[in-house]
Amino acid sequence: MPATSAPTLACRPGCAACCIAPSISSPMPGLPNGKPAGVPCPHLDEALRCRLFGQPERPAVCGSLPPSAEMCGNSREQALHFLERLEQATQPAVRP
């Protein structure tokens, strides 16, 4: 029986959890130091779509985070919660 790949998951319209919850450390237009966690990306349009999608200015990290059933959950709220927990779990340790 051949291996099957997981179906590609499309972004949920009006979600943008991945553009809000995580921090982005790489520079992007208007944000030379990146974006802090929990702050909506200023490149979201009114429908919460990325204005930089497909543009060379879009941070590589944004393109490397494909939607998945685990990350997106069943709602925008679940996606935000998952990504907030992931952001917290991947923060560098604070040294005294």
mmCIF file of N, CA, C and O in Angstrom:
data_model
loop_
_atom_site.group_PDB
_atom_site.id
_atom_site.type_symbol
_atom_site.label_atom_id
_atom_site.label_comp_id
_atom_site.label_asym_id
_atom_site.label_seq_id
_atom_site.Cartn_x
_atom_site.Cartn_y
_atom_site.Cartn_z
ATOM 1 N N MET A 1 0.850 -1.173 0.000
ATOM 2 C CA MET A 1 0.000 0.000 0.000
ATOM 3 C C MET A 1 0.898 1.238 0.000
ATOM 4 O O MET A 1 1.729 1.409 0.888
ATOM 5 N N PRO A 2 0.760 2.130 -0.971
ATOM 6 C CA PRO A 2 1.637 3.303 -1.037
ATOM 7 C C PRO A 2 1.327 4.298 0.080
ATOM 8 O O PRO A 2 0.190 4.415 0.527
ATOM 9 N N ALA A 3 2.375 4.987 0.497
ATOM 10 C CA ALA A 3 2.203 6.030 1.526
ATOM 11 C C ALA A 3 1.445 7.192 0.925
ATOM 12 O O ALA A 3 1.648 7.553 -0.227
ATOM 13 N N THR A 4 0.577 7.777 1.717
ATOM 14 C CA THR A 4 -0.161 8.945 1.253
ATOM 15 C C THR A 4 0.281 10.141 2.065
ATOM 16 O O THR A 4 0.593 10.036 3.242
ATOM 17 N N SER A 5 0.317 11.254 1.423
ATOM 18 C CA SER A 5 0.681 12.474 2.146
ATOM 19 C C SER A 5 -0.586 13.127 2.686
ATOM 20 O O SER A 5 -1.676 12.925 2.166
ATOM 21 N N ALA A 6 -0.381 13.882 3.742
ATOM 22 C CA ALA A 6 -1.514 14.595 4.340
ATOM 23 C C ALA A 6 -2.029 15.622 3.345
ATOM 24 O O ALA A 6 -1.256 16.234 2.614
ATOM 25 N N PRO A 7 -3.336 15.814 3.290
ATOM 26 C CA PRO A 7 -3.872 16.810 2.364
ATOM 27 C C PRO A 7 -3.403 18.211 2.753
ATOM 28 O O PRO A 7 -3.182 18.502 3.918
ATOM 29 N N THR A 8 -3.224 19.035 1.740
ATOM 30 C CA THR A 8 -2.817 20.407 1.982
ATOM 31 C C THR A 8 -3.989 21.161 2.605
ATOM 32 O O THR A 8 -5.115 21.085 2.114
ATOM 33 N N LEU A 9 -3.714 21.851 3.686
ATOM 34 C CA LEU A 9 -4.750 22.603 4.388
ATOM 35 C C LEU A 9 -4.678 24.055 3.927
ATOM 36 O O LEU A 9 -3.600 24.650 3.886
ATOM 37 N N ALA A 10 -5.793 24.610 3.572
ATOM 38 C CA ALA A 10 -5.845 26.017 3.166
ATOM 39 C C ALA A 10 -6.040 26.887 4.400
ATOM 40 O O ALA A 10 -6.609 26.449 5.400
ATOM 41 N N CYS A 11 -5.558 28.093 4.329
ATOM 42 C CA CYS A 11 -5.754 29.033 5.437
ATOM 43 C C CYS A 11 -7.238 29.321 5.611
ATOM 44 O O CYS A 11 -7.989 29.413 4.647
ATOM 45 N N ARG A 12 -7.628 29.483 6.876
ATOM 46 C CA ARG A 12 -9.002 29.814 7.212
ATOM 47 C C ARG A 12 -9.215 31.301 6.916
ATOM 48 O O ARG A 12 -8.499 32.143 7.438
ATOM 49 N N PRO A 13 -10.188 31.660 6.096
ATOM 50 C CA PRO A 13 -10.436 33.080 5.826
ATOM 51 C C PRO A 13 -10.706 33.847 7.124
ATOM 52 O O PRO A 13 -11.407 33.363 8.013
ATOM 53 N N GLY A 14 -10.123 35.018 7.241
ATOM 54 C CA GLY A 14 -10.353 35.876 8.401
ATOM 55 C C GLY A 14 -9.649 35.426 9.654
ATOM 56 O O GLY A 14 -9.967 35.883 10.739
ATOM 57 N N CYS A 15 -8.674 34.549 9.559
ATOM 58 C CA CYS A 15 -7.998 34.023 10.751
ATOM 59 C C CYS A 15 -6.766 34.855 11.110
ATOM 60 O O CYS A 15 -6.754 35.555 12.100
ATOM 61 N N ALA A 16 -5.716 34.737 10.335
ATOM 62 C CA ALA A 16 -4.458 35.469 10.523
ATOM 63 C C ALA A 16 -3.772 35.194 11.858
ATOM 64 O O ALA A 16 -2.934 35.968 12.289
ATOM 65 N N ALA A 17 -4.110 34.074 12.516
ATOM 66 C CA ALA A 17 -3.459 33.752 13.793
ATOM 67 C C ALA A 17 -1.945 33.688 13.642
ATOM 68 O O ALA A 17 -1.210 34.136 14.516
ATOM 69 N N CYS A 18 -1.474 33.142 12.514
ATOM 70 C CA CYS A 18 -0.032 33.023 12.303
ATOM 71 C C CYS A 18 0.619 34.371 12.007
ATOM 72 O O CYS A 18 1.854 34.478 12.007
ATOM 73 N N CYS A 19 -0.165 35.398 11.785
ATOM 74 C CA CYS A 19 0.348 36.749 11.551
ATOM 75 C C CYS A 19 0.190 37.631 12.791
ATOM 76 O O CYS A 19 0.500 38.817 12.752
ATOM 77 N N ILE A 20 -0.316 37.046 13.859
ATOM 78 C CA ILE A 20 -0.549 37.789 15.098
ATOM 79 C C ILE A 20 0.233 37.176 16.259
ATOM 80 O O ILE A 20 1.016 37.858 16.918
ATOM 81 N N ALA A 21 0.016 35.899 16.529
ATOM 82 C CA ALA A 21 0.573 35.266 17.735
ATOM 83 C C ALA A 21 2.096 35.189 17.771
ATOM 84 O O ALA A 21 2.701 35.520 18.787
ATOM 85 N N PRO A 22 2.757 34.735 16.709
ATOM 86 C CA PRO A 22 4.208 34.569 16.821
ATOM 87 C C PRO A 22 4.983 35.869 16.642
ATOM 88 O O PRO A 22 4.522 36.810 15.983
ATOM 89 N N SER A 23 6.162 35.883 17.238
ATOM 90 C CA SER A 23 7.092 36.970 16.969
ATOM 91 C C SER A 23 7.787 36.671 15.651
ATOM 92 O O SER A 23 7.870 35.517 15.226
ATOM 93 N N ILE A 24 8.264 37.705 14.990
ATOM 94 C CA ILE A 24 9.047 37.560 13.764
ATOM 95 C C ILE A 24 10.327 38.348 13.996
ATOM 96 O O ILE A 24 10.280 39.560 14.216
ATOM 97 N N SER A 25 11.459 37.657 13.989
ATOM 98 C CA SER A 25 12.715 38.321 14.312
ATOM 99 C C SER A 25 13.400 38.933 13.093
ATOM 100 O O SER A 25 14.280 39.777 13.244
ATOM 101 N N SER A 26 12.993 38.555 11.902
ATOM 102 C CA SER A 26 13.630 39.109 10.711
ATOM 103 C C SER A 26 12.970 40.427 10.308
ATOM 104 O O SER A 26 11.787 40.651 10.567
ATOM 105 N N PRO A 27 13.752 41.299 9.678
ATOM 106 C CA PRO A 27 13.189 42.592 9.264
ATOM 107 C C PRO A 27 12.166 42.424 8.140
ATOM 108 O O PRO A 27 12.207 41.473 7.370
ATOM 109 N N MET A 28 11.255 43.369 8.092
ATOM 110 C CA MET A 28 10.287 43.439 6.998
ATOM 111 C C MET A 28 9.955 44.912 6.782
ATOM 112 O O MET A 28 10.300 45.755 7.620
ATOM 113 N N PRO A 29 9.329 45.262 5.679
ATOM 114 C CA PRO A 29 9.028 46.665 5.428
ATOM 115 C C PRO A 29 8.315 47.318 6.621
ATOM 116 O O PRO A 29 7.315 46.803 7.115
ATOM 117 N N GLY A 30 8.858 48.395 7.097
ATOM 118 C CA GLY A 30 8.283 49.147 8.209
ATOM 119 C C GLY A 30 8.643 48.615 9.578
ATOM 120 O O GLY A 30 8.362 49.258 10.581
ATOM 121 N N LEU A 31 9.236 47.437 9.650
ATOM 122 C CA LEU A 31 9.618 46.818 10.926
ATOM 123 C C LEU A 31 11.042 46.278 10.813
ATOM 124 O O LEU A 31 11.248 45.069 10.652
ATOM 125 N N PRO A 32 12.037 47.145 10.892
ATOM 126 C CA PRO A 32 13.422 46.700 10.714
ATOM 127 C C PRO A 32 13.884 45.707 11.778
ATOM 128 O O PRO A 32 14.830 44.956 11.553
ATOM 129 N N ASN A 33 13.218 45.672 12.938
ATOM 130 C CA ASN A 33 13.582 44.740 14.002
ATOM 131 C C ASN A 33 12.586 43.594 14.137
ATOM 132 O O ASN A 33 12.581 42.892 15.137
ATOM 133 N N GLY A 34 11.725 43.418 13.169
ATOM 134 C CA GLY A 34 10.733 42.359 13.220
ATOM 135 C C GLY A 34 9.478 42.783 13.967
ATOM 136 O O GLY A 34 9.238 43.968 14.201
ATOM 137 N N LYS A 35 8.677 41.773 14.346
ATOM 138 C CA LYS A 35 7.385 41.999 14.988
ATOM 139 C C LYS A 35 7.319 41.235 16.297
ATOM 140 O O LYS A 35 7.649 40.063 16.349
ATOM 141 N N PRO A 36 6.886 41.889 17.373
ATOM 142 C CA PRO A 36 6.738 41.157 18.642
ATOM 143 C C PRO A 36 5.527 40.217 18.625
ATOM 144 O O PRO A 36 4.574 40.419 17.871
ATOM 145 N N ALA A 37 5.582 39.208 19.460
ATOM 146 C CA ALA A 37 4.477 38.255 19.588
ATOM 147 C C ALA A 37 3.214 38.963 20.065
ATOM 148 O O ALA A 37 3.270 39.908 20.853
ATOM 149 N N GLY A 38 2.090 38.527 19.551
ATOM 150 C CA GLY A 38 0.802 39.059 19.984
ATOM 151 C C GLY A 38 0.388 40.344 19.305
ATOM 152 O O GLY A 38 -0.705 40.852 19.560
ATOM 153 N N VAL A 39 1.217 40.865 18.430
ATOM 154 C CA VAL A 39 0.924 42.116 17.717
ATOM 155 C C VAL A 39 0.562 41.769 16.278
ATOM 156 O O VAL A 39 1.331 41.080 15.604
ATOM 157 N N PRO A 40 -0.594 42.207 15.797
ATOM 158 C CA PRO A 40 -0.938 41.917 14.405
ATOM 159 C C PRO A 40 0.088 42.524 13.450
ATOM 160 O O PRO A 40 0.544 43.651 13.643
ATOM 161 N N CYS A 41 0.455 41.768 12.444
ATOM 162 C CA CYS A 41 1.381 42.274 11.438
ATOM 163 C C CYS A 41 0.730 43.466 10.733
ATOM 164 O O CYS A 41 -0.442 43.408 10.350
ATOM 165 N N PRO A 42 1.468 44.545 10.547
ATOM 166 C CA PRO A 42 0.887 45.715 9.886
ATOM 167 C C PRO A 42 0.634 45.493 8.398
ATOM 168 O O PRO A 42 0.016 46.325 7.751
ATOM 169 N N HIS A 43 1.068 44.359 7.863
ATOM 170 C CA HIS A 43 0.873 44.072 6.449
ATOM 171 C C HIS A 43 -0.378 43.241 6.184
ATOM 172 O O HIS A 43 -0.595 42.787 5.068
ATOM 173 N N LEU A 44 -1.209 43.076 7.199
ATOM 174 C CA LEU A 44 -2.507 42.431 7.007
ATOM 175 C C LEU A 44 -3.482 43.451 6.418
ATOM 176 O O LEU A 44 -3.505 44.606 6.844
ATOM 177 N N ASP A 45 -4.281 43.013 5.464
ATOM 178 C CA ASP A 45 -5.294 43.923 4.923
ATOM 179 C C ASP A 45 -6.585 43.817 5.745
ATOM 180 O O ASP A 45 -6.612 43.132 6.771
ATOM 181 N N GLU A 46 -7.625 44.478 5.309
ATOM 182 C CA GLU A 46 -8.883 44.521 6.050
ATOM 183 C C GLU A 46 -9.523 43.137 6.200
ATOM 184 O O GLU A 46 -10.271 42.886 7.134
ATOM 185 N N ALA A 47 -9.229 42.233 5.266
ATOM 186 C CA ALA A 47 -9.775 40.875 5.312
ATOM 187 C C ALA A 47 -8.801 39.909 6.003
ATOM 188 O O ALA A 47 -9.000 38.699 5.947
ATOM 189 N N LEU A 48 -7.779 40.464 6.655
ATOM 190 C CA LEU A 48 -6.750 39.689 7.362
ATOM 191 C C LEU A 48 -5.950 38.790 6.428
ATOM 192 O O LEU A 48 -5.585 37.676 6.762
ATOM 193 N N ARG A 49 -5.672 39.281 5.237
ATOM 194 C CA ARG A 49 -4.794 38.606 4.282
ATOM 195 C C ARG A 49 -3.473 39.374 4.220
ATOM 196 O O ARG A 49 -3.437 40.587 4.410
ATOM 197 N N CYS A 50 -2.405 38.648 3.905
ATOM 198 C CA CYS A 50 -1.064 39.244 3.862
ATOM 199 C C CYS A 50 -0.849 40.039 2.576
ATOM 200 O O CYS A 50 -0.976 39.506 1.475
ATOM 201 N N ARG A 51 -0.516 41.306 2.733
ATOM 202 C CA ARG A 51 -0.211 42.138 1.567
ATOM 203 C C ARG A 51 1.163 41.812 0.978
ATOM 204 O O ARG A 51 1.458 42.202 -0.149
ATOM 205 N N LEU A 52 2.022 41.130 1.758
ATOM 206 C CA LEU A 52 3.359 40.778 1.281
ATOM 207 C C LEU A 52 3.408 39.381 0.658
ATOM 208 O O LEU A 52 4.461 38.972 0.162
ATOM 209 N N PHE A 53 2.295 38.642 0.682
ATOM 210 C CA PHE A 53 2.280 37.279 0.162
ATOM 211 C C PHE A 53 2.788 37.277 -1.275
ATOM 212 O O PHE A 53 2.339 38.045 -2.111
ATOM 213 N N GLY A 54 3.775 36.406 -1.541
ATOM 214 C CA GLY A 54 4.344 36.291 -2.885
ATOM 215 C C GLY A 54 5.372 37.352 -3.223
ATOM 216 O O GLY A 54 5.931 37.331 -4.313
ATOM 217 N N GLN A 55 5.632 38.274 -2.317
ATOM 218 C CA GLN A 55 6.603 39.351 -2.556
ATOM 219 C C GLN A 55 7.954 38.984 -1.940
ATOM 220 O O GLN A 55 8.011 38.310 -0.916
ATOM 221 N N PRO A 56 9.042 39.450 -2.524
ATOM 222 C CA PRO A 56 10.364 39.139 -1.964
ATOM 223 C C PRO A 56 10.587 39.745 -0.576
ATOM 224 O O PRO A 56 11.413 39.248 0.183
ATOM 225 N N GLU A 57 9.836 40.762 -0.203
ATOM 226 C CA GLU A 57 9.982 41.403 1.109
ATOM 227 C C GLU A 57 9.353 40.582 2.237
ATOM 228 O O GLU A 57 9.582 40.852 3.406
ATOM 229 N N ARG A 58 8.547 39.609 1.877
ATOM 230 C CA ARG A 58 7.892 38.779 2.903
ATOM 231 C C ARG A 58 8.963 37.966 3.630
ATOM 232 O O ARG A 58 9.786 37.310 2.997
ATOM 233 N N PRO A 59 8.971 38.003 4.960
ATOM 234 C CA PRO A 59 9.976 37.235 5.708
ATOM 235 C C PRO A 59 9.896 35.748 5.382
ATOM 236 O O PRO A 59 8.801 35.186 5.251
ATOM 237 N N ALA A 60 11.051 35.111 5.271
ATOM 238 C CA ALA A 60 11.106 33.686 4.943
ATOM 239 C C ALA A 60 10.352 32.852 5.969
ATOM 240 O O ALA A 60 9.714 31.854 5.626
ATOM 241 N N VAL A 61 10.390 33.271 7.233
ATOM 242 C CA VAL A 61 9.696 32.504 8.280
ATOM 243 C C VAL A 61 8.196 32.432 8.015
ATOM 244 O O VAL A 61 7.555 31.434 8.329
ATOM 245 N N CYS A 62 7.639 33.439 7.416
ATOM 246 C CA CYS A 62 6.199 33.437 7.126
ATOM 247 C C CYS A 62 5.859 32.347 6.111
ATOM 248 O O CYS A 62 4.852 31.663 6.257
ATOM 249 N N GLY A 63 6.684 32.194 5.116
ATOM 250 C CA GLY A 63 6.450 31.170 4.105
ATOM 251 C C GLY A 63 6.775 29.775 4.582
ATOM 252 O O GLY A 63 6.355 28.795 3.973
ATOM 253 N N SER A 64 7.516 29.671 5.682
ATOM 254 C CA SER A 64 7.908 28.352 6.176
ATOM 255 C C SER A 64 6.930 27.800 7.211
ATOM 256 O O SER A 64 7.174 26.740 7.769
ATOM 257 N N LEU A 65 5.843 28.477 7.452
ATOM 258 C CA LEU A 65 4.852 28.048 8.435
ATOM 259 C C LEU A 65 3.547 27.684 7.724
ATOM 260 O O LEU A 65 2.598 28.463 7.702
ATOM 261 N N PRO A 66 3.490 26.471 7.138
ATOM 262 C CA PRO A 66 2.268 26.105 6.423
ATOM 263 C C PRO A 66 1.148 25.759 7.396
ATOM 264 O O PRO A 66 1.393 25.278 8.510
ATOM 265 N N PRO A 67 -0.094 25.994 7.020
ATOM 266 C CA PRO A 67 -1.211 25.630 7.892
ATOM 267 C C PRO A 67 -1.265 24.123 8.088
ATOM 268 O O PRO A 67 -0.937 23.355 7.190
ATOM 269 N N SER A 68 -1.646 23.723 9.287
ATOM 270 C CA SER A 68 -1.811 22.293 9.593
ATOM 271 C C SER A 68 -3.017 22.136 10.509
ATOM 272 O O SER A 68 -3.406 23.079 11.207
ATOM 273 N N ALA A 69 -3.580 20.945 10.520
ATOM 274 C CA ALA A 69 -4.745 20.691 11.372
ATOM 275 C C ALA A 69 -4.398 20.927 12.834
ATOM 276 O O ALA A 69 -5.193 21.496 13.587
ATOM 277 N N GLU A 70 -3.201 20.503 13.264
ATOM 278 C CA GLU A 70 -2.793 20.693 14.663
ATOM 279 C C GLU A 70 -2.681 22.175 15.011
ATOM 280 O O GLU A 70 -3.161 22.618 16.044
ATOM 281 N N MET A 71 -2.036 22.947 14.150
ATOM 282 C CA MET A 71 -1.813 24.365 14.421
ATOM 283 C C MET A 71 -3.111 25.167 14.308
ATOM 284 O O MET A 71 -3.392 26.007 15.158
ATOM 285 N N CYS A 72 -3.901 24.896 13.304
ATOM 286 C CA CYS A 72 -5.082 25.719 13.037
ATOM 287 C C CYS A 72 -6.297 25.335 13.868
ATOM 288 O O CYS A 72 -7.175 26.170 14.082
ATOM 289 N N GLY A 73 -6.353 24.087 14.318
ATOM 290 C CA GLY A 73 -7.488 23.655 15.117
ATOM 291 C C GLY A 73 -8.796 23.808 14.360
ATOM 292 O O GLY A 73 -8.825 23.788 13.132
ATOM 293 N N ASN A 74 -9.871 23.999 15.116
ATOM 294 C CA ASN A 74 -11.200 24.130 14.522
ATOM 295 C C ASN A 74 -11.704 25.562 14.464
ATOM 296 O O ASN A 74 -12.819 25.800 14.017
ATOM 297 N N SER A 75 -10.880 26.504 14.950
ATOM 298 C CA SER A 75 -11.314 27.901 14.960
ATOM 299 C C SER A 75 -10.109 28.829 15.037
ATOM 300 O O SER A 75 -8.993 28.396 15.352
ATOM 301 N N ARG A 76 -10.357 30.071 14.780
ATOM 302 C CA ARG A 76 -9.310 31.084 14.900
ATOM 303 C C ARG A 76 -8.783 31.130 16.339
ATOM 304 O O ARG A 76 -7.591 31.260 16.576
ATOM 305 N N GLU A 77 -9.679 31.021 17.303
ATOM 306 C CA GLU A 77 -9.290 31.073 18.712
ATOM 307 C C GLU A 77 -8.360 29.917 19.064
ATOM 308 O O GLU A 77 -7.381 30.095 19.788
ATOM 309 N N GLN A 78 -8.667 28.711 18.556
ATOM 310 C CA GLN A 78 -7.792 27.568 18.807
ATOM 311 C C GLN A 78 -6.420 27.785 18.167
ATOM 312 O O GLN A 78 -5.400 27.451 18.760
ATOM 313 N N ALA A 79 -6.388 28.339 16.969
ATOM 314 C CA ALA A 79 -5.118 28.605 16.291
ATOM 315 C C ALA A 79 -4.299 29.632 17.076
ATOM 316 O O ALA A 79 -3.089 29.456 17.265
ATOM 317 N N LEU A 80 -4.938 30.692 17.533
ATOM 318 C CA LEU A 80 -4.226 31.700 18.323
ATOM 319 C C LEU A 80 -3.661 31.086 19.599
ATOM 320 O O LEU A 80 -2.499 31.323 19.950
ATOM 321 N N HIS A 81 -4.458 30.267 20.278
ATOM 322 C CA HIS A 81 -4.015 29.635 21.516
ATOM 323 C C HIS A 81 -2.828 28.701 21.262
ATOM 324 O O HIS A 81 -1.832 28.727 21.988
ATOM 325 N N PHE A 82 -2.898 27.876 20.224
ATOM 326 C CA PHE A 82 -1.810 26.961 19.890
ATOM 327 C C PHE A 82 -0.533 27.742 19.608
ATOM 328 O O PHE A 82 0.546 27.404 20.119
ATOM 329 N N LEU A 83 -0.634 28.780 18.784
ATOM 330 C CA LEU A 83 0.561 29.547 18.411
ATOM 331 C C LEU A 83 1.105 30.360 19.578
ATOM 332 O O LEU A 83 2.323 30.549 19.686
ATOM 333 N N GLU A 84 0.248 30.833 20.471
ATOM 334 C CA GLU A 84 0.720 31.531 21.669
ATOM 335 C C GLU A 84 1.522 30.573 22.559
ATOM 336 O O GLU A 84 2.589 30.934 23.067
ATOM 337 N N ARG A 85 1.017 29.346 22.724
ATOM 338 C CA ARG A 85 1.740 28.342 23.522
ATOM 339 C C ARG A 85 3.071 27.982 22.862
ATOM 340 O O ARG A 85 4.090 27.857 23.540
ATOM 341 N N LEU A 86 3.079 27.844 21.546
ATOM 342 C CA LEU A 86 4.311 27.532 20.823
ATOM 343 C C LEU A 86 5.321 28.670 20.962
ATOM 344 O O LEU A 86 6.509 28.437 21.172
ATOM 345 N N GLU A 87 4.847 29.887 20.875
ATOM 346 C CA GLU A 87 5.720 31.057 21.044
ATOM 347 C C GLU A 87 6.360 31.037 22.431
ATOM 348 O O GLU A 87 7.567 31.236 22.578
ATOM 349 N N GLN A 88 5.566 30.787 23.446
ATOM 350 C CA GLN A 88 6.093 30.744 24.820
ATOM 351 C C GLN A 88 7.079 29.605 24.998
ATOM 352 O O GLN A 88 8.113 29.762 25.652
ATOM 353 N N ALA A 89 6.787 28.459 24.424
ATOM 354 C CA ALA A 89 7.647 27.284 24.586
ATOM 355 C C ALA A 89 8.984 27.429 23.867
ATOM 356 O O ALA A 89 9.960 26.766 24.224
ATOM 357 N N THR A 90 9.052 28.296 22.874
ATOM 358 C CA THR A 90 10.281 28.438 22.089
ATOM 359 C C THR A 90 11.055 29.709 22.413
ATOM 360 O O THR A 90 12.018 30.027 21.715
ATOM 361 N N GLN A 91 10.645 30.418 23.448
ATOM 362 C CA GLN A 91 11.381 31.622 23.848
ATOM 363 C C GLN A 91 12.748 31.229 24.411
ATOM 364 O O GLN A 91 12.847 30.244 25.140
ATOM 365 N N PRO A 92 13.792 31.991 24.095
ATOM 366 C CA PRO A 92 15.091 31.702 24.697
ATOM 367 C C PRO A 92 15.029 31.875 26.201
ATOM 368 O O PRO A 92 14.265 32.698 26.719
ATOM 369 N N ALA A 93 15.818 31.097 26.897
ATOM 370 C CA ALA A 93 15.874 31.202 28.354
ATOM 371 C C ALA A 93 16.428 32.567 28.745
ATOM 372 O O ALA A 93 17.360 33.068 28.123
ATOM 373 N N VAL A 94 15.828 33.155 29.768
ATOM 374 C CA VAL A 94 16.297 34.443 30.270
ATOM 375 C C VAL A 94 17.434 34.162 31.250
ATOM 376 O O VAL A 94 17.295 33.384 32.186
ATOM 377 N N ARG A 95 18.549 34.801 31.006
ATOM 378 C CA ARG A 95 19.719 34.596 31.874
ATOM 379 C C ARG A 95 19.785 35.739 32.879
ATOM 380 O O ARG A 95 19.587 36.896 32.535
ATOM 381 N N PRO A 96 20.068 35.402 34.158
ATOM 382 C CA PRO A 96 20.133 36.460 35.189
ATOM 383 C C PRO A 96 21.326 37.359 34.989
ATOM 384 O O PRO A 96 22.272 37.120 34.385
#
